Structure formats: C-alpha cells, structure tokens
mmCIF file of C-alpha atoms in Angstrom:
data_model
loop_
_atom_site.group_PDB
_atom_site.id
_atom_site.type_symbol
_atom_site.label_atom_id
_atom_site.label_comp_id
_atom_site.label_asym_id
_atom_site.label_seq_id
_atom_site.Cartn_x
_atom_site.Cartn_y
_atom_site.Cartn_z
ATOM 1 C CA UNK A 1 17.708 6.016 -1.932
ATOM 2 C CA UNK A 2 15.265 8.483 -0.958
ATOM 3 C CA UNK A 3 12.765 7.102 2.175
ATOM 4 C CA UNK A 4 9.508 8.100 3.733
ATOM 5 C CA UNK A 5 9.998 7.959 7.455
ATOM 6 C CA UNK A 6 7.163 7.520 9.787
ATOM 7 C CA UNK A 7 7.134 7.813 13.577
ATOM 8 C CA UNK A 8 6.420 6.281 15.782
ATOM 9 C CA UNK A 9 7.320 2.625 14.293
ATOM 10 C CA UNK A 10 4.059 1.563 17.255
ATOM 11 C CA UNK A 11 2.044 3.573 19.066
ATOM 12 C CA UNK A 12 -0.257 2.295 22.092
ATOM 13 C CA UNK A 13 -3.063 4.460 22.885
ATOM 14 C CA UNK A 14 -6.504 4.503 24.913
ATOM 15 C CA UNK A 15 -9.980 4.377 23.675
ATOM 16 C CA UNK A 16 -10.645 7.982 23.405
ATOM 17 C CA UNK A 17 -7.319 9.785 23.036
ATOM 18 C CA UNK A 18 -6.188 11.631 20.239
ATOM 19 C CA UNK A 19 -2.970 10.444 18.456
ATOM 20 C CA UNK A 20 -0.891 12.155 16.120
ATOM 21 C CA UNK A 21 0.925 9.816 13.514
ATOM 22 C CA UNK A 22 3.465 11.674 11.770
ATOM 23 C CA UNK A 23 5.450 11.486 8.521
ATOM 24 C CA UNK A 24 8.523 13.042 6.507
ATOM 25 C CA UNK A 25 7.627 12.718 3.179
ATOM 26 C CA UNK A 26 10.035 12.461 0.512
ATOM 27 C CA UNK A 27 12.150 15.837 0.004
ATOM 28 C CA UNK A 28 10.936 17.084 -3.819
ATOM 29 C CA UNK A 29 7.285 14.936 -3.794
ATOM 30 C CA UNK A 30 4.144 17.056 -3.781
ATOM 31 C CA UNK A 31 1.527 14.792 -3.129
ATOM 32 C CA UNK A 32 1.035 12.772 0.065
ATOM 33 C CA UNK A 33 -0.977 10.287 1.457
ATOM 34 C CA UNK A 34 -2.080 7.813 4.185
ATOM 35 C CA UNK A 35 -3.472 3.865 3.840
ATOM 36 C CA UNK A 36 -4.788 1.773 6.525
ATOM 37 C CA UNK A 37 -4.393 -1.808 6.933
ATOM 38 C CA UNK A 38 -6.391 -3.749 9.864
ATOM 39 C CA UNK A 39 -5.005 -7.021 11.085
ATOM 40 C CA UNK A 40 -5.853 -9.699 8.202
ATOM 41 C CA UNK A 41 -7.108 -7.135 5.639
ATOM 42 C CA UNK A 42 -6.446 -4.962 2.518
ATOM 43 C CA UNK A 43 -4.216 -2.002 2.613
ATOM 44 C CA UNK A 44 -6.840 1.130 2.064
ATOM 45 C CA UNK A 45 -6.835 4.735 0.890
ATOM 46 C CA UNK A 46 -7.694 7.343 3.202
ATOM 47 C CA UNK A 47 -6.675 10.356 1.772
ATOM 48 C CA UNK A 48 -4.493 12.341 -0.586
ATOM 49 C CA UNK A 49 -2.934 15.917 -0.143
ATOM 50 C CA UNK A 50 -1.974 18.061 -2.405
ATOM 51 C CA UNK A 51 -1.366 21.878 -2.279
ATOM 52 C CA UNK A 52 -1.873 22.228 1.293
ATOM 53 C CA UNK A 53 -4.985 20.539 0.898
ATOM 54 C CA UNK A 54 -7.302 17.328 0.895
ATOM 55 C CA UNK A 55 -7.451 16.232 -2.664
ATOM 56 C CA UNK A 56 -9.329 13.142 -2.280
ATOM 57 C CA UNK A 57 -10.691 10.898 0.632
ATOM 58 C CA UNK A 58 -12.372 7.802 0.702
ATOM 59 C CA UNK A 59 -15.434 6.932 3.046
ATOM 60 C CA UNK A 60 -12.913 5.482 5.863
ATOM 61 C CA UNK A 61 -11.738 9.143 6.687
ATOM 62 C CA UNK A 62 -14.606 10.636 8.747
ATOM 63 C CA UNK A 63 -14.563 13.763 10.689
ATOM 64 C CA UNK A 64 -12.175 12.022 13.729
ATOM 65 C CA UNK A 65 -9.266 12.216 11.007
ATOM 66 C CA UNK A 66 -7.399 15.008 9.915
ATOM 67 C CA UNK A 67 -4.479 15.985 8.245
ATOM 68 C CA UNK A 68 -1.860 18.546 8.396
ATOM 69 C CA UNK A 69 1.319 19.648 6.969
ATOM 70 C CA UNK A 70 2.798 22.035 9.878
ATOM 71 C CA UNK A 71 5.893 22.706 8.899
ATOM 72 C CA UNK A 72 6.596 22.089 5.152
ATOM 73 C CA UNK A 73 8.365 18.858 6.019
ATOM 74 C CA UNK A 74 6.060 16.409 8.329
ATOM 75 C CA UNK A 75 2.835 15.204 7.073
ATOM 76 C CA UNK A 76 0.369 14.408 10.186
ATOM 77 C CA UNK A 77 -2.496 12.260 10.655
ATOM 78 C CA UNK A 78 -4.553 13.175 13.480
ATOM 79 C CA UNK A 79 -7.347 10.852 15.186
ATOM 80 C CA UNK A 80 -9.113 12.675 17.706
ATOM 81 C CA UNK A 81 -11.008 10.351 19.904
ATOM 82 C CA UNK A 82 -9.334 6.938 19.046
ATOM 83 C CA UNK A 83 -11.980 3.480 18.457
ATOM 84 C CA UNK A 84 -10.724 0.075 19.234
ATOM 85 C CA UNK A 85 -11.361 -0.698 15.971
ATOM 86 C CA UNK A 86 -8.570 2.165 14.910
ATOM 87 C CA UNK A 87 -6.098 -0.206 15.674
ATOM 88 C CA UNK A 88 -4.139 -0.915 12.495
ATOM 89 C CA UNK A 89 -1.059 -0.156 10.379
ATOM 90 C CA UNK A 90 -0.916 3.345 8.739
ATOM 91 C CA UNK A 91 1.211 3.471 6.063
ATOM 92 C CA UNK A 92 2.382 7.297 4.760
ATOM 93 C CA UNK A 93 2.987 7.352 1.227
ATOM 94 C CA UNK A 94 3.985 10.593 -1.070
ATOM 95 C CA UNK A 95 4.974 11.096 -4.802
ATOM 96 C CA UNK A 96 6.429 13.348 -7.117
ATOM 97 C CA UNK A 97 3.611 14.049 -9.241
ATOM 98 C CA UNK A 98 -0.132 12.770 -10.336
ATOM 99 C CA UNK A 99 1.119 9.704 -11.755
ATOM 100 C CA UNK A 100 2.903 6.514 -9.872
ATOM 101 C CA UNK A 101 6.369 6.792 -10.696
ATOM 102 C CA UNK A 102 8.088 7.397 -7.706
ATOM 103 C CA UNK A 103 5.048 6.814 -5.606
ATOM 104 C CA UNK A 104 6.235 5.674 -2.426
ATOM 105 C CA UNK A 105 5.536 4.292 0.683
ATOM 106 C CA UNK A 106 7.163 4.508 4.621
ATOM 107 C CA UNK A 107 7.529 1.738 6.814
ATOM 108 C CA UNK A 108 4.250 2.264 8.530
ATOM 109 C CA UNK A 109 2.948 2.661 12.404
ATOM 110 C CA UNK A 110 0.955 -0.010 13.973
ATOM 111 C CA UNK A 111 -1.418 1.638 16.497
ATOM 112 C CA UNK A 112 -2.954 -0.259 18.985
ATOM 113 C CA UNK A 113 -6.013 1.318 20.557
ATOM 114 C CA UNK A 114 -6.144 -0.351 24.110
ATOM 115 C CA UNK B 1 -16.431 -0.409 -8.943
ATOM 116 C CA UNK B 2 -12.663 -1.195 -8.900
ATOM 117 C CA UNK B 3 -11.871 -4.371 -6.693
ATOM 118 C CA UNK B 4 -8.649 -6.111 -6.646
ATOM 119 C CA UNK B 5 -8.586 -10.156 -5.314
ATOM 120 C CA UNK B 6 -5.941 -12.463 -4.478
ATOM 121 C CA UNK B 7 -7.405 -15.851 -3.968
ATOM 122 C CA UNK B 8 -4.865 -17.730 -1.863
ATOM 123 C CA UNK B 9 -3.699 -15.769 1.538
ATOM 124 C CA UNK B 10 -0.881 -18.464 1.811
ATOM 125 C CA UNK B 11 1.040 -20.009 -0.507
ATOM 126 C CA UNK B 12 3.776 -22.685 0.717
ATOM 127 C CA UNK B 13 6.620 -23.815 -2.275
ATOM 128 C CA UNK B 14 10.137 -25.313 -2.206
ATOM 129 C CA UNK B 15 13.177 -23.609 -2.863
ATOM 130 C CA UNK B 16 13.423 -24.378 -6.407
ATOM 131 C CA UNK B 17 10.079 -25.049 -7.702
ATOM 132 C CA UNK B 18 8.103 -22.570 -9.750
ATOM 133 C CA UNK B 19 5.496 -19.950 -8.055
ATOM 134 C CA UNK B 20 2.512 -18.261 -9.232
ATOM 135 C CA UNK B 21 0.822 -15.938 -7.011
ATOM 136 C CA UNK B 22 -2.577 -15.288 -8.424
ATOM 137 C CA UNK B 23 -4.424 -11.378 -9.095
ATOM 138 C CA UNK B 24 -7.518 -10.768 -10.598
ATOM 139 C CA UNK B 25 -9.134 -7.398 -10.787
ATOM 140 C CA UNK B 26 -12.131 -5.783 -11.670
ATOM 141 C CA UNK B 27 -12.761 -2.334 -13.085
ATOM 142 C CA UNK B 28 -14.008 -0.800 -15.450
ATOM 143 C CA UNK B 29 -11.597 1.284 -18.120
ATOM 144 C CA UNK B 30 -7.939 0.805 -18.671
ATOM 145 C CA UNK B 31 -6.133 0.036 -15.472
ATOM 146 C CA UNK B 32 -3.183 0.105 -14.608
ATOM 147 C CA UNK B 33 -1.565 -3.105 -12.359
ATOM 148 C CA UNK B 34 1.127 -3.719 -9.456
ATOM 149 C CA UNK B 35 2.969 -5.941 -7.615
ATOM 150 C CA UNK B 36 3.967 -4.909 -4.322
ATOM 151 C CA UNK B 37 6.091 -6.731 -1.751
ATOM 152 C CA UNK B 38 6.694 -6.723 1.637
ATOM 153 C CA UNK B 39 9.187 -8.207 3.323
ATOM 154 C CA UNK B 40 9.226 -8.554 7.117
ATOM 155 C CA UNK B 41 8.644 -5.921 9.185
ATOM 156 C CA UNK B 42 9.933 -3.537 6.209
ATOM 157 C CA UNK B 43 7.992 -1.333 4.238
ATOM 158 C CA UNK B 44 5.865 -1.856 1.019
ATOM 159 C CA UNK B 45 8.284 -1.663 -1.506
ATOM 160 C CA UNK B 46 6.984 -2.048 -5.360
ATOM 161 C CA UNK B 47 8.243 -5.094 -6.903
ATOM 162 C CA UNK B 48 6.977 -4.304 -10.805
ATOM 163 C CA UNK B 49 3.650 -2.576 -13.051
ATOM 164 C CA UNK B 50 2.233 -3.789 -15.774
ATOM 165 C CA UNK B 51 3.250 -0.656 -18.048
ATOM 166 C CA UNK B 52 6.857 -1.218 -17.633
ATOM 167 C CA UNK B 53 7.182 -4.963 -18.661
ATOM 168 C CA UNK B 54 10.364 -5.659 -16.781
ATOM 169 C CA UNK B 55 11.638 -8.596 -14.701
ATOM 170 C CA UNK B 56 12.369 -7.697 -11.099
ATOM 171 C CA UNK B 57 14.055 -10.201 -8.922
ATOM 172 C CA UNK B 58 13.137 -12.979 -11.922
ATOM 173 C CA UNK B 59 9.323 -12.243 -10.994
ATOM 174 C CA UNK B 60 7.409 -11.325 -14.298
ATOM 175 C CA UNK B 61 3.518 -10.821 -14.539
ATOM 176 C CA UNK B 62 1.440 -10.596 -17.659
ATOM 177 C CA UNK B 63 -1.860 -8.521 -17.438
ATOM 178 C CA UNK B 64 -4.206 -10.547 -19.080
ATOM 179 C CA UNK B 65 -7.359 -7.922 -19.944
ATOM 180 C CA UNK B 66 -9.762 -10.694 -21.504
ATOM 181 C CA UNK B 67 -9.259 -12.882 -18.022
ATOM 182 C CA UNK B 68 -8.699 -9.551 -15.900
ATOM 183 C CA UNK B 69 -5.401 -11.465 -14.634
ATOM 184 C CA UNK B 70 -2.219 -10.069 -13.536
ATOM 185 C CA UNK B 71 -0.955 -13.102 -11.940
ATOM 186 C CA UNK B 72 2.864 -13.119 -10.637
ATOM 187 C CA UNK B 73 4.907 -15.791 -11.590
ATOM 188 C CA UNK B 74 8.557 -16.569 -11.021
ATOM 189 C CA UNK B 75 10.023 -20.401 -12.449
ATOM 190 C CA UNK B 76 12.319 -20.809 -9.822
ATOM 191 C CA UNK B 77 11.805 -19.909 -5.977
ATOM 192 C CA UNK B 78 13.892 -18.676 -3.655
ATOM 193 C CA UNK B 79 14.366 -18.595 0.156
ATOM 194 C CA UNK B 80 14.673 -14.789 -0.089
ATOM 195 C CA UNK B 81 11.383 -14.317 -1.406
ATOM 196 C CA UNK B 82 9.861 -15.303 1.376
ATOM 197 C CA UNK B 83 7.276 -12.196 2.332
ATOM 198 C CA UNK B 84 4.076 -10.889 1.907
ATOM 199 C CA UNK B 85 3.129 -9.779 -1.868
ATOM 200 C CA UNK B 86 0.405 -7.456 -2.293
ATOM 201 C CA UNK B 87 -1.758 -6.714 -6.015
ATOM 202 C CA UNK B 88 -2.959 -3.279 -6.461
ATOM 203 C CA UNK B 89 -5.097 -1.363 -9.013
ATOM 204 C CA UNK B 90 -4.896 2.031 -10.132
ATOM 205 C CA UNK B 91 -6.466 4.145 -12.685
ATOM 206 C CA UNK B 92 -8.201 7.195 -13.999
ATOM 207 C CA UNK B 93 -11.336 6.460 -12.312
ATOM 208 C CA UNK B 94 -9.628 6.110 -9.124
ATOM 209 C CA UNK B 95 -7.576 8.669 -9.027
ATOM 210 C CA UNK B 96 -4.386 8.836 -7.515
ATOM 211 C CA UNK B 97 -5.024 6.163 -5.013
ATOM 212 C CA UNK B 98 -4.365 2.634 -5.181
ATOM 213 C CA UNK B 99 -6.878 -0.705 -4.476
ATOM 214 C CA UNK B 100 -5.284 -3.301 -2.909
ATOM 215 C CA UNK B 101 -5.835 -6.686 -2.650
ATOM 216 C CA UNK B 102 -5.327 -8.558 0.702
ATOM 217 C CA UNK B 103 -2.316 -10.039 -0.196
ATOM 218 C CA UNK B 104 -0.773 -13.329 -0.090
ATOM 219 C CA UNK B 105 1.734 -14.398 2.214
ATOM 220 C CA UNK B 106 4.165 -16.694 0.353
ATOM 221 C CA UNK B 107 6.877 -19.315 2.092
ATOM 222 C CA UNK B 108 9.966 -20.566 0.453
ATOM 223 C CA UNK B 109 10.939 -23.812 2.188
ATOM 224 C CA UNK B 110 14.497 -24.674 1.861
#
C-alpha cells in the first residue's frame, strides 16, 4: 500500500534555527498538506498545496512557514527562525483529488525546539 | 464555526466489554465525519466516515445530525485496539482540511 514518508522521524533544533521538514507524498496525489499537533492537543491544519501553490492556510501558518515542492517529488515545510513553542508533531498528508478518498497521512516528525 | 469535541481523553475497558468513544461536532451545513486511529508510534491511519457506513475492525459509528453525534462504538473490546482514536470534521465550508478533535486515548486491559 501506497505511504507518505516523512523525514526526519525527530528533529532537535535551537531556538532560532531554521528547519526543513520534508515529505514524499504519495506518487499520483495532487494535493498536499501539513497538520500540527502540540503535546496534549488537537491535530491542526496549516496548509494545503495544490498546483505548485498555497491553496489554503489557516491562521497557525504565519510568515516563519513556508512551503515548497523542489523537485516534483518532496514536499517541504520550512520554519525559519524556530519558537519553543514550535515544538510539536507535523504530520504530511496528500490526496488524489479535492475530496477525502485516498486522503492520507505520513507518520509524522516530532520537532523539539531546544 | 466548525469545532469537533471528544469529551473523555482516556478511556480504560476490559478485554471483552463493550466501548463507546464519544464525538460531538459542531458546524454549520452538511458535514462530513471520521474516525481516525492511531496506533503507537505509527501514523494516523483512517479507521471509517460516516458516508461509507461500513464496519472496520467491528467499530461502527452512527452520525446522529439532531444530537450532532458521531460516537464510535464497538460491543466487544480488544487488546489490539489499544491506541489513540481521533474524530475529525470536514466539509464544504472548510475546505479540504480536516478539524480534529483532541482525541481519546483508549486502553484494553486484558
């Protein structure tokens, strides 16, 4: 079966930094995205891509996030000056079209901003 | 706006007995209802949706729109199903994104 792979599986990083979270998407899906999930809390949306492009974002992705898809196969997010209180679980998610079948999600990457 | 809420964060049962995790929702429209599990350490995987009224693993869920419910409920627990079991929202007015609730970490004890 088909997966989303994220890397790194944890990522320790230092008030300040940028980090790079990367993510192969599912081969034929179009539409990609990334959640957040702080210790004890909800998953949340942060954005959706679509077309080489931000389709939607919620309030939680300021200007210190980005995304990028380099290469036609990863699917980056980017924090440029990391917060202690970035530290979470990012989950990558992508699916094949607008709808939910076959929406699904990787394994996720815990950062831990130090 | 949409919100999703799961009451209980843990739930403990014995193998055997009967388990109901609860899910209510609010939002506005027709929406459409998950059930997403996560096991440890493993990804979130989804376990059912309302649309497709199937069993999965003997969990069922009924979305009830008059109590804005879509509780899960399986008669007979099992060790396996030990994990963490998330309910999430989607919709027209949300776009392709899902609302999740926090989740509710359930224990089978043999």
């Amino acid at each position: 079966e088909p997966e989303v792979t994220q890397t790194p599986s944890h990522q320790v990083t230092q008030m300040g930094q940028e980090v790079i979270l990367r993510c192969v998407p599912i081969s034929n899906h179009l539409y990609f995205y990334w959640y957040r999930q702080i210790l004890g809390q909800k998953v949340e949306f942060l954005v959706s891509f679509y077309n080489n492009e931000i389709s939607e974002k919620s309030e939680i992705f300021d200007d210190q996030f980005s995304v990028e898809r380099p290469d036609g196969s990863n699917f980056t997010l980017k924090i440029r000056s990391t917060k202690l209180e970035d530290s979470a679980m990012y989950f990558c998610a992508s699916s094949p079209g607008q709808g939910f079948w076959g929406y699904t999600f990787g394994s996720g990457t815990r950062l831990t901003v130090v | 706006a949409q919100r999703v809420t799961q009451p209980e964060k843990l739930l403990s049962v014995f193998k055997g007995a009967p388990v109901e995790l609860k899910c209510n929702y609010s939002y506005s429209g027709s929406p459409e209802l998950f059930w997403y599990v996560q096991y440890s350490r493993q990804r979130l995987q989804l376990l059912l949706r309302h649309i497709s009224r199937e069993s999965i693993k003997g969990f069922t869920a009924d979305l009830n729109k008059g109590e804005t419910s879509f509780h899960l409920k399986k008669p007979f627990a099992q060790e396996e199903d030990s994990a963490m079991y998330y309910c999430a929202l989607s919709g027209r007015n949300t776009g392709n994104q899902f609302y999740f609730g926090t989740g509710t970490s359930l224990t089978v004890i043999p």
